[in-house]
Tab-separated table of C-alpha atoms in Angstrom:
chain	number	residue	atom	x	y	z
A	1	UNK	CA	1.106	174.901	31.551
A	2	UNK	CA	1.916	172.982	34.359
A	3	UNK	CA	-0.445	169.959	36.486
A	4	UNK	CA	-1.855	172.065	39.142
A	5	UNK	CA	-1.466	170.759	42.765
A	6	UNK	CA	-5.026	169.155	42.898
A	7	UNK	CA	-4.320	166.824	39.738
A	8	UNK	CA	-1.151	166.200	41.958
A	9	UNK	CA	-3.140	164.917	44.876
A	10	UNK	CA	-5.433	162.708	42.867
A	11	UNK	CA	-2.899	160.616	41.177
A	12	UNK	CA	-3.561	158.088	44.231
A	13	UNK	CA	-2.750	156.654	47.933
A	14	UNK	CA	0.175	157.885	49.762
A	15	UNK	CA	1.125	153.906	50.429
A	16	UNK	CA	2.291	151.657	47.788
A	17	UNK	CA	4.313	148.188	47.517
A	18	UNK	CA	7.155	149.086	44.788
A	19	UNK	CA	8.982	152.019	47.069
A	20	UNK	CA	8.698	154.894	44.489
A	21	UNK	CA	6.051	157.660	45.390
A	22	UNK	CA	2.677	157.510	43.919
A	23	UNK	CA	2.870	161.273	42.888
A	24	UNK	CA	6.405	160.253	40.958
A	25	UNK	CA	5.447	156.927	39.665
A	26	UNK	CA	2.357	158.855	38.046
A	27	UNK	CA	3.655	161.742	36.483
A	28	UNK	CA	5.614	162.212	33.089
A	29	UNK	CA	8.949	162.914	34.319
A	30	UNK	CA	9.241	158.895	36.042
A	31	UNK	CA	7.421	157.895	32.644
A	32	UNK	CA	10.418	159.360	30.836
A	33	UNK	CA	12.791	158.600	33.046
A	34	UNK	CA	11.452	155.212	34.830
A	35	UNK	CA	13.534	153.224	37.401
A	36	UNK	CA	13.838	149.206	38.048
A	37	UNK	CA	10.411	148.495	40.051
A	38	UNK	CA	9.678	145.298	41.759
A	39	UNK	CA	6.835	144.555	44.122
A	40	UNK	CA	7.880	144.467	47.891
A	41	UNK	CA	8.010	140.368	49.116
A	42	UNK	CA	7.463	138.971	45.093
A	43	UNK	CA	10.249	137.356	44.505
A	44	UNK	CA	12.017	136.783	47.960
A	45	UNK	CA	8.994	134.601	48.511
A	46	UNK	CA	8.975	133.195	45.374
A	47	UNK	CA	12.634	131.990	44.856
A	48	UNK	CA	12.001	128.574	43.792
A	49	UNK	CA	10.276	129.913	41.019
A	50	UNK	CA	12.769	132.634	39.143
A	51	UNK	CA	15.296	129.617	39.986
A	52	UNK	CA	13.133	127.318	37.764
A	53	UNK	CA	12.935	130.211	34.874
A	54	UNK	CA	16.194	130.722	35.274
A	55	UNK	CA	17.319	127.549	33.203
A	56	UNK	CA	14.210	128.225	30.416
A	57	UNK	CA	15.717	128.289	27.142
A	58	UNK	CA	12.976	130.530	25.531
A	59	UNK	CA	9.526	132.209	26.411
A	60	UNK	CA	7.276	129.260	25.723
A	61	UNK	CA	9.242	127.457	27.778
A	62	UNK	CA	9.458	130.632	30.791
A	63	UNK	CA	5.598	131.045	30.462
A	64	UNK	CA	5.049	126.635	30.760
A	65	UNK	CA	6.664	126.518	33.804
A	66	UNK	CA	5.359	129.687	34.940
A	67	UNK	CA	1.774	128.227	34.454
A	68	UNK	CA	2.942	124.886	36.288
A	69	UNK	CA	3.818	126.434	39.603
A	70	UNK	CA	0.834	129.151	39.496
A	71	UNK	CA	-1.348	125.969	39.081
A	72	UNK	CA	0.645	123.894	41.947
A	73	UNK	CA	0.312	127.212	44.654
A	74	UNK	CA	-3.484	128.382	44.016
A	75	UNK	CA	-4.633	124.936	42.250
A	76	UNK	CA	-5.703	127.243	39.162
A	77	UNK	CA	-7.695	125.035	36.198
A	78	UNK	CA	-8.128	127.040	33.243
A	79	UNK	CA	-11.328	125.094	32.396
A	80	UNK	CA	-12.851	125.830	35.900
A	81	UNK	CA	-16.695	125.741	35.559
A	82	UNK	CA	-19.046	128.104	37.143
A	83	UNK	CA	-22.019	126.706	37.295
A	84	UNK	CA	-23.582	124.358	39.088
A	85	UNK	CA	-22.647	122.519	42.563
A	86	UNK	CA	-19.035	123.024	41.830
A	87	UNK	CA	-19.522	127.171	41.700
A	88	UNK	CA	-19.484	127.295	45.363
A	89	UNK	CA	-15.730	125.656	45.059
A	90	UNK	CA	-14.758	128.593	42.837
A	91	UNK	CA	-11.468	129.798	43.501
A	92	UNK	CA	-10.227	133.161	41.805
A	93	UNK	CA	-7.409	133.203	39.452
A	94	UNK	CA	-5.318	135.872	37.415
A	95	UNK	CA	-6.250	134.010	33.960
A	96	UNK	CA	-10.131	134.291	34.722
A	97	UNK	CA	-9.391	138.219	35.088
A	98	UNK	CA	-7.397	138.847	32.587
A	99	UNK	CA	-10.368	136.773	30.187
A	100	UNK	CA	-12.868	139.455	31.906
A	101	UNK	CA	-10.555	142.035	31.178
A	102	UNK	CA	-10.727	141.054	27.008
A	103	UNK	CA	-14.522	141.409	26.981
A	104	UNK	CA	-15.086	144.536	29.625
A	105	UNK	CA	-12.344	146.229	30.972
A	106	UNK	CA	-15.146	147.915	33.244
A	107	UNK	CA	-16.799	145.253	34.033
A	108	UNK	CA	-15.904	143.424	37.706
A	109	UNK	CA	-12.491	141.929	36.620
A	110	UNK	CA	-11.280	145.183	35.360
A	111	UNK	CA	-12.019	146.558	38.593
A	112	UNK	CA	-10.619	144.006	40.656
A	113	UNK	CA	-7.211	144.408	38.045
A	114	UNK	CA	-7.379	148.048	39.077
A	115	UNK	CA	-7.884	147.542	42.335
A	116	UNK	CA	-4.382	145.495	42.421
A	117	UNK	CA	-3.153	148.521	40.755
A	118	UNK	CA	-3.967	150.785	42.958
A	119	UNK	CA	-3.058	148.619	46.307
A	120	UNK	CA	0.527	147.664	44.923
A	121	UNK	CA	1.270	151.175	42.479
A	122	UNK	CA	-1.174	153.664	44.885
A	123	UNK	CA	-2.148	154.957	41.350
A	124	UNK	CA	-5.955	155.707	41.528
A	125	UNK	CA	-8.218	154.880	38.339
A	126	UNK	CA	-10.320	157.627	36.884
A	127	UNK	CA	-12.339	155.654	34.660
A	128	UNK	CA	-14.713	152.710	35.620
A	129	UNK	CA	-18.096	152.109	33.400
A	130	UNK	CA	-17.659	156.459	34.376
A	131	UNK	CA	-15.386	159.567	34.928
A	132	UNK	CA	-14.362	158.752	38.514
A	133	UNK	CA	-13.319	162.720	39.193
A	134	UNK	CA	-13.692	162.058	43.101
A	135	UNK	CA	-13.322	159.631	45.711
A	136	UNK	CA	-16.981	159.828	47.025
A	137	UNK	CA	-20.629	159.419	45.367
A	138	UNK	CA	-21.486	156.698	43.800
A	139	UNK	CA	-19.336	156.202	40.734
A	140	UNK	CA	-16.281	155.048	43.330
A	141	UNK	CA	-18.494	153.354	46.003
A	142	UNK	CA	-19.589	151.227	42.862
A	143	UNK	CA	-15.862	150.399	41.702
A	144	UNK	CA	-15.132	149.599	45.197
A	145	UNK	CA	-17.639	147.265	45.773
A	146	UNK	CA	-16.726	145.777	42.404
A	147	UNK	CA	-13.129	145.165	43.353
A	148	UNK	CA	-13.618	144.071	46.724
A	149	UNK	CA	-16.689	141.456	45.353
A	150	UNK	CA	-15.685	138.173	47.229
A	151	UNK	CA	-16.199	136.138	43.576
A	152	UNK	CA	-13.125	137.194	42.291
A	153	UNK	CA	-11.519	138.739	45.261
A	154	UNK	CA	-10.384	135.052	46.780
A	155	UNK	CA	-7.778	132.396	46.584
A	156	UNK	CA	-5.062	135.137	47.146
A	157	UNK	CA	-6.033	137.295	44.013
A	158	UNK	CA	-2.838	139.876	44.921
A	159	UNK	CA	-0.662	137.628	45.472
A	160	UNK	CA	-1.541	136.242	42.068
A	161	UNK	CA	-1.359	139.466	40.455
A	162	UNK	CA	1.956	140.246	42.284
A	163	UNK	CA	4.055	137.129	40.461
A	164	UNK	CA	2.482	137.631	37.099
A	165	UNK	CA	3.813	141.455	36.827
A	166	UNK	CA	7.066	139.922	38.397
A	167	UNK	CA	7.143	137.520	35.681
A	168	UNK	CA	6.167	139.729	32.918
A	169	UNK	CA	9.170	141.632	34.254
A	170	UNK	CA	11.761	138.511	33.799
A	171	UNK	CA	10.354	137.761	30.522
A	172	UNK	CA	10.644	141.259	29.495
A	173	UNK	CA	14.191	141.716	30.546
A	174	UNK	CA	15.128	138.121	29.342
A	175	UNK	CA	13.740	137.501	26.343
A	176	UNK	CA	11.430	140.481	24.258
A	177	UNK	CA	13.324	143.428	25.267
A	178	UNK	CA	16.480	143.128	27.044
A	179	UNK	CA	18.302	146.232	27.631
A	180	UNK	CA	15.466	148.420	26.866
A	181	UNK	CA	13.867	151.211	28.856
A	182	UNK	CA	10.796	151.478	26.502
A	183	UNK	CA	8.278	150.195	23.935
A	184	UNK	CA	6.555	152.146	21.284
A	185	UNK	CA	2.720	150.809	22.059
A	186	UNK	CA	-0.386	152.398	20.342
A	187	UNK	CA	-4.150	152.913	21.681
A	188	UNK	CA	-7.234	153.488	19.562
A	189	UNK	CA	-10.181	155.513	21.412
A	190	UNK	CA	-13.231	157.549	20.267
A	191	UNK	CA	-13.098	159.899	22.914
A	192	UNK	CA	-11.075	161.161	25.761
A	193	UNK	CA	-13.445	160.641	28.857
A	194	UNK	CA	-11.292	157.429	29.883
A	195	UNK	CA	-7.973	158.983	29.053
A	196	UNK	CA	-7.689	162.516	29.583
A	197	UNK	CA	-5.776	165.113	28.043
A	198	UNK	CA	-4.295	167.120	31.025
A	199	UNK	CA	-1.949	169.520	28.710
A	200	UNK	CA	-2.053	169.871	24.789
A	201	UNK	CA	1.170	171.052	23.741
A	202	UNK	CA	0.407	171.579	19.728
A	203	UNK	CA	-2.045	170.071	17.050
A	204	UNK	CA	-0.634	165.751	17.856
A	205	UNK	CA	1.227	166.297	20.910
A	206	UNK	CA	-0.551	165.764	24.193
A	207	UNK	CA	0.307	165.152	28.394
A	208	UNK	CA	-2.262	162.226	28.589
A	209	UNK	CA	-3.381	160.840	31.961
A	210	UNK	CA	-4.325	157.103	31.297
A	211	UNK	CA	-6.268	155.300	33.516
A	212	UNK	CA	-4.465	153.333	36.199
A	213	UNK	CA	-4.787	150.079	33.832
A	214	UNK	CA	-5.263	150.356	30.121
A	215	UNK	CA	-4.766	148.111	27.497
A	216	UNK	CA	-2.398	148.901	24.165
A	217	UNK	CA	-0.792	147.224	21.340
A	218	UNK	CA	2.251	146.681	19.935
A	219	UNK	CA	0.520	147.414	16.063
A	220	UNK	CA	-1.016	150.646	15.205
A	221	UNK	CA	-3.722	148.849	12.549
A	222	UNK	CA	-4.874	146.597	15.426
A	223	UNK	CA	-5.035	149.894	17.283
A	224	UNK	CA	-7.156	151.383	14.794
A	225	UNK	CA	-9.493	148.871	15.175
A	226	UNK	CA	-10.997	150.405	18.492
A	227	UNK	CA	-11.396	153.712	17.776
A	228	UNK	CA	-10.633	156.768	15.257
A	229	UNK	CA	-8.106	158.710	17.385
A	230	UNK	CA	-4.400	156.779	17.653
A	231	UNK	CA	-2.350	156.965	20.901
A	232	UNK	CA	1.042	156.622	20.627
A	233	UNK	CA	2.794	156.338	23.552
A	234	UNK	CA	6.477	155.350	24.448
A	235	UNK	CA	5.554	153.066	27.644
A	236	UNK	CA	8.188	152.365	29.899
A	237	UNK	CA	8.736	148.128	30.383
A	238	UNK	CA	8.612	148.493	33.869
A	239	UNK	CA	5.065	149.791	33.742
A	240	UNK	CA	4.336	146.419	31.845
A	241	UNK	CA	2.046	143.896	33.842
A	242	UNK	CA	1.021	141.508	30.726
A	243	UNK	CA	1.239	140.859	27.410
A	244	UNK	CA	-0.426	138.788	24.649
A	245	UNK	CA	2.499	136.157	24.475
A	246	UNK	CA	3.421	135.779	28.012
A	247	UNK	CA	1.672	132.214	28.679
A	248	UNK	CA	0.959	129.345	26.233
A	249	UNK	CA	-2.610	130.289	26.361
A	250	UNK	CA	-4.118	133.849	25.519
A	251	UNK	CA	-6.767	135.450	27.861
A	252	UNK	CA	-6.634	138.312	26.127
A	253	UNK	CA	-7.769	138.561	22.283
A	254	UNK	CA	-6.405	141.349	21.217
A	255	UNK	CA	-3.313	140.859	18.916
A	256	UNK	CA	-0.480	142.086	20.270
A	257	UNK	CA	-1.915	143.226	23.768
A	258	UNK	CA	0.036	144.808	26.468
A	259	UNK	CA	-1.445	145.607	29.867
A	260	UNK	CA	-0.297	148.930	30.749
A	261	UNK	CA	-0.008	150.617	34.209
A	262	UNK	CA	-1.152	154.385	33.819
A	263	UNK	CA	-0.377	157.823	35.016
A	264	UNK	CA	0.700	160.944	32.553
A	265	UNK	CA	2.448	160.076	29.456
A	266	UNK	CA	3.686	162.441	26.632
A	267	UNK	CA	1.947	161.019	23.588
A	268	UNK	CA	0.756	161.846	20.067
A	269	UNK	CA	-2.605	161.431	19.631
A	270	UNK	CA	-3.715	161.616	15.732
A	271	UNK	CA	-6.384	160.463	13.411
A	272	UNK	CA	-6.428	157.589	11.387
């Protein structure tokens, strides 16, 4: 059974920033098969910076300098308060998303994350706080105004977004896993509304269409700490945007952690 031509047309926008097509860069065949990706401007406009990690001996010392210069271009302070007169001086940053992200991946930073997904990939999401199965009512108009809400949407969020998957990339292909095409990452769920099952193809083996930003990890037991069901999916690298040893501090709690751009994966999805 194939994906009929109106799953095809919902995969996303017809415009996106890494020059692949949105209906290839979300189906299975780019997923087994992925090519180099790199968001249009990134690095060109950035060269300063992959000069600088270019003479890092190791990833804690990649992910220090990477912090330095994200700190020097959008004046980012990890201990940034919120409250009081200095919340009206608030300025956006990728680590205060990503910390969103570890406690509600539907709450506003997820949707401003998949909002950068879907401006720079064109993939759409299909899940946020519900099943979004269309691109009207009020499920989308409330993920819309969620990821265009001027409290995290500032201080060049995008831009933000666009050198941290650029230097997930470089770290990936320096240091974790040069030479490779793909990791073997594993997601535990409770039920498929988030992730859905377009084809089964026997009793484990599934086409999966994961939401345009999902979170996995690199260990199945951690996995199996979020749900009964285990997905085990071979993710291509270049679909990686973050992961839990990238920068000297972690956002994200989950051990292991890889932020994962979606689309339909082959995958085996089993109980614990």
């Amino acid at each position: 059974m194939g994906v009929s031509s109106k799953e095809k047309r919902s995969f996303g926008q017809s415009t996106n920033l890494v020059g692949v097509p949105t209906e290839l860069l979300g189906c299975r065949e780019f997923n087994a098969h992925p090519v180099e990706l790199h968001i249009s401007g990134a690095r060109e406009m950035n060269k300063n910076l992959f000069e600088m990690l270019s003479h890092a001996p190791d990833l804690a010392d990649a992910g220090l300098a990477f912090h330095s210069y994200m700190n020097a271009m959008f004046g980012i302070d990890p201990e940034q308060r919120e409250d009081g007169a200095r919340a009206r001086r608030f300025r956006a940053s990728f680590l205060r998303l990503l910390k969103g992200w570890g406690y509600d991946s539907n709450g506003p930073e997820g949707a401003v994350l998949k909002g950068w997904v879907q401006s720079r990939f064109g993939l759409f999401p299909t899940f946020h706080k519900q099943v979004i199965d269309r691109l009207t009512g009020p499920v989308w108009t409330a993920y819309v105004e969620e990821k265009m809400s001027s409290r995290f949407h500032n201080n060049s969020i995008h831009t933000q977004l666009d050198m941290l998957y650029e230097f997930c990339q470089w770290a990936l292909a320096t240091f974790v896993a040069p030479g490779k095409t793909h990791l073997t990452l594993y997601r535990g769920t409770n039920s498929f509304d988030e992730h859905q099952i377009v084809e089964r193809l026997d009793r484990r083996r599934v086409v999966m269409r994961i939401n345009n930003l999902a979170s996995f990890s690199e260990h199945r037991d951690v996995a199996g700490c979020f749900g009964d069901i285990i997905v085990t999916a071979h993710v291509p690298v270049v679909k990686m945007v973050f992961f839990n040893t990238l920068l000297p501090i972690h956002p994200l709690k989950g051990e292991g952690e890889y932020l994962v751009i979606g689309g339909e994966y082959l995958a085996d999805a089993s109980y614990l």
